[in-house]
Amino acid sequence: MQPFEVRLASITRVTTLVLTVVGEDRVGLVKTLADVVSSHGGNWERSHLAELAGTFAGVVVVTVPDRRADELTAALTPLDGLLDISVRSAGSDSAQQPASAPSRQVRLELLGNDRPGIVAAVSGILAEHGLGVADLQTSTREAPMAGGLLFEATAVVTVANDVSLDGVREALEELATEILVDLSVVELD
């Protein structure tokens, strides 16, 4: 008869860090940041990075063993000058996180002549109805035949399941008519 053997797996607790990064765009910024994260036992979970007007900016979510979180945070400080980095600890313990209400996502698409205040007006309506912006992409481009600039925006918005979109659609359509833009609201599956 074989002796009974019990093996306990070592569980490493991790800290989730949210890094916001901004700096003058240049080759190798992502590699430099990734090398620092990796060399301190960190794992690059997800990110949204972009270059806009010569500036590199983004948000990176990393996990790192608890015992190395302070070490990683300190190692990011010397990157000042190359990148301005802000480090925030995200609650990785789900018991600390408030339960979120069931929700769905909606995509908004907007196109029209560029003018000041479009994002402020649209985001005001969304906030007024309790909708959260999950993703927002905006750009301007030359109008093909009319001259001037066109403003284009695509947003993914989070809507609680108990919120009706009728009032939101009505307010957005009224705004679209007022500022002369095309606007569509599409529920995502």
PDB file of C-alpha atoms in Angstrom:
ATOM      1  CA  MET A   1       0.000   0.000   0.000  1.00  0.00           C
ATOM      2  CA  GLN A   2       1.305   3.439  -0.979  1.00  0.00           C
ATOM      3  CA  PRO A   3       1.547   6.091   1.708  1.00  0.00           C
ATOM      4  CA  PHE A   4      -0.898   8.944   1.335  1.00  0.00           C
ATOM      5  CA  GLU A   5       0.836  12.110   0.159  1.00  0.00           C
ATOM      6  CA  VAL A   6      -0.599  15.609   0.233  1.00  0.00           C
ATOM      7  CA  ARG A   7       1.020  18.422  -1.699  1.00  0.00           C
ATOM      8  CA  LEU A   8       0.056  22.001  -1.144  1.00  0.00           C
ATOM      9  CA  ALA A   9       0.396  24.355  -4.047  1.00  0.00           C
ATOM     10  CA  SER A  10       2.059  27.633  -3.308  1.00  0.00           C
ATOM     11  CA  ILE A  11      -0.350  30.465  -3.988  1.00  0.00           C
ATOM     12  CA  THR A  12       1.238  33.758  -4.889  1.00  0.00           C
ATOM     13  CA  ARG A  13      -0.928  36.742  -4.099  1.00  0.00           C
ATOM     14  CA  VAL A  14      -0.779  39.466  -6.705  1.00  0.00           C
ATOM     15  CA  THR A  15      -1.360  43.184  -6.770  1.00  0.00           C
ATOM     16  CA  THR A  16      -3.015  44.814  -9.752  1.00  0.00           C
ATOM     17  CA  LEU A  17      -1.465  48.132 -10.736  1.00  0.00           C
ATOM     18  CA  VAL A  18      -2.891  50.637 -13.185  1.00  0.00           C
ATOM     19  CA  LEU A  19      -0.194  52.701 -14.886  1.00  0.00           C
ATOM     20  CA  THR A  20      -0.958  55.883 -16.786  1.00  0.00           C
ATOM     21  CA  VAL A  21       1.897  56.875 -19.064  1.00  0.00           C
ATOM     22  CA  VAL A  22       2.540  60.052 -21.052  1.00  0.00           C
ATOM     23  CA  GLY A  23       5.626  61.211 -22.894  1.00  0.00           C
ATOM     24  CA  GLU A  24       7.048  62.579 -26.088  1.00  0.00           C
ATOM     25  CA  ASP A  25       6.617  59.858 -28.697  1.00  0.00           C
ATOM     26  CA  ARG A  26       9.781  57.978 -29.644  1.00  0.00           C
ATOM     27  CA  VAL A  27      10.776  54.490 -30.690  1.00  0.00           C
ATOM     28  CA  GLY A  28      11.182  51.990 -27.850  1.00  0.00           C
ATOM     29  CA  LEU A  29       8.876  53.449 -25.175  1.00  0.00           C
ATOM     30  CA  VAL A  30       6.693  50.346 -24.956  1.00  0.00           C
ATOM     31  CA  LYS A  31       9.748  48.071 -24.862  1.00  0.00           C
ATOM     32  CA  THR A  32      11.333  50.125 -22.062  1.00  0.00           C
ATOM     33  CA  LEU A  33       8.154  50.001 -19.990  1.00  0.00           C
ATOM     34  CA  ALA A  34       7.563  46.292 -20.710  1.00  0.00           C
ATOM     35  CA  ASP A  35      11.153  45.446 -19.730  1.00  0.00           C
ATOM     36  CA  VAL A  36      10.767  47.161 -16.339  1.00  0.00           C
ATOM     37  CA  VAL A  37       7.459  45.375 -15.674  1.00  0.00           C
ATOM     38  CA  SER A  38       8.850  41.988 -16.724  1.00  0.00           C
ATOM     39  CA  SER A  39      12.132  42.305 -14.831  1.00  0.00           C
ATOM     40  CA  HIS A  40      10.178  42.793 -11.597  1.00  0.00           C
ATOM     41  CA  GLY A  41       7.996  39.711 -12.079  1.00  0.00           C
ATOM     42  CA  GLY A  42       5.090  41.709 -13.459  1.00  0.00           C
ATOM     43  CA  ASN A  43       2.637  40.543 -16.083  1.00  0.00           C
ATOM     44  CA  TRP A  44       1.304  42.993 -18.675  1.00  0.00           C
ATOM     45  CA  GLU A  45      -2.437  42.197 -18.607  1.00  0.00           C
ATOM     46  CA  ARG A  46      -4.035  44.770 -20.898  1.00  0.00           C
ATOM     47  CA  SER A  47      -3.425  48.234 -22.243  1.00  0.00           C
ATOM     48  CA  HIS A  48      -4.685  51.012 -24.431  1.00  0.00           C
ATOM     49  CA  LEU A  49      -1.815  53.018 -25.898  1.00  0.00           C
ATOM     50  CA  ALA A  50      -1.767  55.653 -28.621  1.00  0.00           C
ATOM     51  CA  GLU A  51       0.269  58.391 -30.252  1.00  0.00           C
ATOM     52  CA  LEU A  52      -1.598  61.648 -30.730  1.00  0.00           C
ATOM     53  CA  ALA A  53       0.017  64.885 -31.955  1.00  0.00           C
ATOM     54  CA  GLY A  54       3.522  63.606 -31.182  1.00  0.00           C
ATOM     55  CA  THR A  55       2.596  62.566 -27.644  1.00  0.00           C
ATOM     56  CA  PHE A  56       2.545  58.940 -26.540  1.00  0.00           C
ATOM     57  CA  ALA A  57      -0.107  58.200 -23.902  1.00  0.00           C
ATOM     58  CA  GLY A  58      -1.913  55.241 -22.458  1.00  0.00           C
ATOM     59  CA  VAL A  59      -3.158  53.113 -19.639  1.00  0.00           C
ATOM     60  CA  VAL A  60      -1.576  49.766 -18.759  1.00  0.00           C
ATOM     61  CA  VAL A  61      -2.896  47.191 -16.285  1.00  0.00           C
ATOM     62  CA  VAL A  62      -0.215  44.938 -14.814  1.00  0.00           C
ATOM     63  CA  THR A  63      -0.204  42.297 -12.110  1.00  0.00           C
ATOM     64  CA  VAL A  64       2.814  41.723  -9.914  1.00  0.00           C
ATOM     65  CA  PRO A  65       3.451  39.463  -6.904  1.00  0.00           C
ATOM     66  CA  ASP A  66       2.469  41.370  -3.739  1.00  0.00           C
ATOM     67  CA  ARG A  67       5.999  41.177  -2.375  1.00  0.00           C
ATOM     68  CA  ARG A  68       7.375  42.950  -5.493  1.00  0.00           C
ATOM     69  CA  ALA A  69       4.730  45.657  -6.003  1.00  0.00           C
ATOM     70  CA  ASP A  70       6.658  48.379  -4.152  1.00  0.00           C
ATOM     71  CA  GLU A  71       9.854  47.371  -5.946  1.00  0.00           C
ATOM     72  CA  LEU A  72       8.163  47.680  -9.360  1.00  0.00           C
ATOM     73  CA  THR A  73       6.598  51.019  -8.444  1.00  0.00           C
ATOM     74  CA  ALA A  74      10.015  52.364  -7.374  1.00  0.00           C
ATOM     75  CA  ALA A  75      11.641  51.061 -10.570  1.00  0.00           C
ATOM     76  CA  LEU A  76       9.165  53.016 -12.692  1.00  0.00           C
ATOM     77  CA  THR A  77      10.239  56.342 -11.139  1.00  0.00           C
ATOM     78  CA  PRO A  78      13.540  56.593 -13.076  1.00  0.00           C
ATOM     79  CA  LEU A  79      11.523  56.603 -16.302  1.00  0.00           C
ATOM     80  CA  ASP A  80      10.472  60.187 -15.494  1.00  0.00           C
ATOM     81  CA  GLY A  81      11.891  62.349 -18.237  1.00  0.00           C
ATOM     82  CA  LEU A  82      11.270  59.573 -20.731  1.00  0.00           C
ATOM     83  CA  LEU A  83       7.699  58.904 -19.596  1.00  0.00           C
ATOM     84  CA  ASP A  84       5.605  60.535 -16.898  1.00  0.00           C
ATOM     85  CA  ILE A  85       4.101  57.570 -15.055  1.00  0.00           C
ATOM     86  CA  SER A  86       1.374  57.526 -12.458  1.00  0.00           C
ATOM     87  CA  VAL A  87       0.851  54.241 -10.580  1.00  0.00           C
ATOM     88  CA  ARG A  88      -2.426  53.396  -8.892  1.00  0.00           C
ATOM     89  CA  SER A  89      -3.207  50.188  -7.064  1.00  0.00           C
ATOM     90  CA  ALA A  90      -6.452  48.632  -8.267  1.00  0.00           C
ATOM     91  CA  GLY A  91      -8.455  46.552  -5.807  1.00  0.00           C
ATOM     92  CA  SER A  92      -7.693  42.988  -6.859  1.00  0.00           C
ATOM     93  CA  ASP A  93      -9.809  41.504  -4.071  1.00  0.00           C
ATOM     94  CA  SER A  94     -13.302  41.083  -5.508  1.00  0.00           C
ATOM     95  CA  ALA A  95     -14.754  41.338  -2.001  1.00  0.00           C
ATOM     96  CA  GLN A  96     -13.610  44.979  -1.965  1.00  0.00           C
ATOM     97  CA  GLN A  97     -15.198  45.777  -5.303  1.00  0.00           C
ATOM     98  CA  PRO A  98     -18.781  47.032  -5.328  1.00  0.00           C
ATOM     99  CA  ALA A  99     -21.110  44.708  -7.185  1.00  0.00           C
ATOM    100  CA  SER A 100     -21.917  46.224 -10.548  1.00  0.00           C
ATOM    101  CA  ALA A 101     -25.457  46.212 -11.815  1.00  0.00           C
ATOM    102  CA  PRO A 102     -26.158  44.043 -14.861  1.00  0.00           C
ATOM    103  CA  SER A 103     -25.524  46.126 -17.952  1.00  0.00           C
ATOM    104  CA  ARG A 104     -25.333  46.125 -21.713  1.00  0.00           C
ATOM    105  CA  GLN A 105     -23.267  48.090 -24.196  1.00  0.00           C
ATOM    106  CA  VAL A 106     -24.315  50.522 -26.876  1.00  0.00           C
ATOM    107  CA  ARG A 107     -22.223  52.006 -29.682  1.00  0.00           C
ATOM    108  CA  LEU A 108     -22.655  55.669 -30.601  1.00  0.00           C
ATOM    109  CA  GLU A 109     -21.348  56.965 -33.914  1.00  0.00           C
ATOM    110  CA  LEU A 110     -21.296  60.658 -34.746  1.00  0.00           C
ATOM    111  CA  LEU A 111     -20.163  62.546 -37.857  1.00  0.00           C
ATOM    112  CA  GLY A 112     -20.551  66.234 -38.639  1.00  0.00           C
ATOM    113  CA  ASN A 113     -18.838  69.560 -39.113  1.00  0.00           C
ATOM    114  CA  ASP A 114     -16.281  70.142 -36.398  1.00  0.00           C
ATOM    115  CA  ARG A 115     -17.123  72.755 -33.788  1.00  0.00           C
ATOM    116  CA  PRO A 116     -16.252  73.351 -30.132  1.00  0.00           C
ATOM    117  CA  GLY A 117     -18.400  71.593 -27.538  1.00  0.00           C
ATOM    118  CA  ILE A 118     -19.540  68.428 -29.320  1.00  0.00           C
ATOM    119  CA  VAL A 119     -17.933  66.025 -26.824  1.00  0.00           C
ATOM    120  CA  ALA A 120     -19.130  68.150 -23.888  1.00  0.00           C
ATOM    121  CA  ALA A 121     -22.718  68.118 -25.168  1.00  0.00           C
ATOM    122  CA  VAL A 122     -22.844  64.377 -25.917  1.00  0.00           C
ATOM    123  CA  SER A 123     -21.087  63.351 -22.693  1.00  0.00           C
ATOM    124  CA  GLY A 124     -23.428  65.636 -20.748  1.00  0.00           C
ATOM    125  CA  ILE A 125     -26.456  63.767 -22.074  1.00  0.00           C
ATOM    126  CA  LEU A 126     -24.842  60.407 -21.312  1.00  0.00           C
ATOM    127  CA  ALA A 127     -23.996  61.432 -17.735  1.00  0.00           C
ATOM    128  CA  GLU A 128     -27.461  62.912 -17.219  1.00  0.00           C
ATOM    129  CA  HIS A 129     -28.960  59.497 -18.049  1.00  0.00           C
ATOM    130  CA  GLY A 130     -26.447  57.540 -15.930  1.00  0.00           C
ATOM    131  CA  LEU A 131     -24.502  56.027 -18.839  1.00  0.00           C
ATOM    132  CA  GLY A 132     -20.751  55.383 -18.556  1.00  0.00           C
ATOM    133  CA  VAL A 133     -18.242  55.738 -21.378  1.00  0.00           C
ATOM    134  CA  ALA A 134     -16.240  52.502 -21.768  1.00  0.00           C
ATOM    135  CA  ASP A 135     -14.336  53.623 -24.873  1.00  0.00           C
ATOM    136  CA  LEU A 136     -14.213  56.855 -26.861  1.00  0.00           C
ATOM    137  CA  GLN A 137     -12.358  57.435 -30.121  1.00  0.00           C
ATOM    138  CA  THR A 138     -12.491  60.870 -31.778  1.00  0.00           C
ATOM    139  CA  SER A 139     -10.806  62.409 -34.787  1.00  0.00           C
ATOM    140  CA  THR A 140     -11.038  65.270 -37.241  1.00  0.00           C
ATOM    141  CA  ARG A 141     -10.427  65.086 -40.960  1.00  0.00           C
ATOM    142  CA  GLU A 142     -10.766  67.287 -44.001  1.00  0.00           C
ATOM    143  CA  ALA A 143     -14.278  67.441 -45.440  1.00  0.00           C
ATOM    144  CA  PRO A 144     -13.936  65.952 -48.938  1.00  0.00           C
ATOM    145  CA  MET A 145     -15.857  68.538 -50.963  1.00  0.00           C
ATOM    146  CA  ALA A 146     -17.100  71.245 -48.625  1.00  0.00           C
ATOM    147  CA  GLY A 147     -13.789  72.286 -47.083  1.00  0.00           C
ATOM    148  CA  GLY A 148     -13.342  72.660 -43.356  1.00  0.00           C
ATOM    149  CA  LEU A 149     -13.066  69.818 -40.874  1.00  0.00           C
ATOM    150  CA  LEU A 150     -15.348  66.910 -40.092  1.00  0.00           C
ATOM    151  CA  PHE A 151     -15.534  65.633 -36.526  1.00  0.00           C
ATOM    152  CA  GLU A 152     -15.989  61.892 -36.074  1.00  0.00           C
ATOM    153  CA  ALA A 153     -16.594  60.049 -32.820  1.00  0.00           C
ATOM    154  CA  THR A 154     -17.253  56.444 -31.907  1.00  0.00           C
ATOM    155  CA  ALA A 155     -18.080  55.533 -28.332  1.00  0.00           C
ATOM    156  CA  VAL A 156     -18.956  52.328 -26.537  1.00  0.00           C
ATOM    157  CA  VAL A 157     -21.254  53.204 -23.669  1.00  0.00           C
ATOM    158  CA  THR A 158     -22.309  51.053 -20.715  1.00  0.00           C
ATOM    159  CA  VAL A 159     -26.018  51.130 -19.895  1.00  0.00           C
ATOM    160  CA  ALA A 160     -27.556  49.496 -16.825  1.00  0.00           C
ATOM    161  CA  ASN A 161     -30.169  46.923 -17.856  1.00  0.00           C
ATOM    162  CA  ASP A 162     -32.856  48.814 -15.947  1.00  0.00           C
ATOM    163  CA  VAL A 163     -32.247  52.036 -17.940  1.00  0.00           C
ATOM    164  CA  SER A 164     -34.426  52.631 -20.994  1.00  0.00           C
ATOM    165  CA  LEU A 165     -32.622  53.941 -24.058  1.00  0.00           C
ATOM    166  CA  ASP A 166     -35.700  55.800 -25.319  1.00  0.00           C
ATOM    167  CA  GLY A 167     -34.990  58.993 -23.367  1.00  0.00           C
ATOM    168  CA  VAL A 168     -31.294  58.839 -24.227  1.00  0.00           C
ATOM    169  CA  ARG A 169     -32.020  58.393 -27.942  1.00  0.00           C
ATOM    170  CA  GLU A 170     -34.516  61.255 -27.889  1.00  0.00           C
ATOM    171  CA  ALA A 171     -32.045  63.627 -26.189  1.00  0.00           C
ATOM    172  CA  LEU A 172     -29.210  62.612 -28.538  1.00  0.00           C
ATOM    173  CA  GLU A 173     -31.405  62.989 -31.641  1.00  0.00           C
ATOM    174  CA  GLU A 174     -32.485  66.453 -30.470  1.00  0.00           C
ATOM    175  CA  LEU A 175     -28.824  67.409 -30.000  1.00  0.00           C
ATOM    176  CA  ALA A 176     -27.869  65.973 -33.411  1.00  0.00           C
ATOM    177  CA  THR A 177     -30.550  68.109 -35.078  1.00  0.00           C
ATOM    178  CA  GLU A 178     -29.443  71.194 -33.143  1.00  0.00           C
ATOM    179  CA  ILE A 179     -25.729  70.904 -34.003  1.00  0.00           C
ATOM    180  CA  LEU A 180     -26.240  69.350 -37.451  1.00  0.00           C
ATOM    181  CA  VAL A 181     -24.472  66.017 -37.062  1.00  0.00           C
ATOM    182  CA  ASP A 182     -25.383  62.472 -38.050  1.00  0.00           C
ATOM    183  CA  LEU A 183     -25.705  60.262 -34.991  1.00  0.00           C
ATOM    184  CA  SER A 184     -26.509  56.575 -34.629  1.00  0.00           C
ATOM    185  CA  VAL A 185     -27.152  54.498 -31.520  1.00  0.00           C
ATOM    186  CA  VAL A 186     -26.732  50.727 -31.888  1.00  0.00           C
ATOM    187  CA  GLU A 187     -27.173  48.146 -29.121  1.00  0.00           C
ATOM    188  CA  LEU A 188     -24.332  45.624 -29.105  1.00  0.00           C
ATOM    189  CA  ASP A 189     -25.018  41.932 -28.530  1.00  0.00           C
TER     190      ASP A 189
END
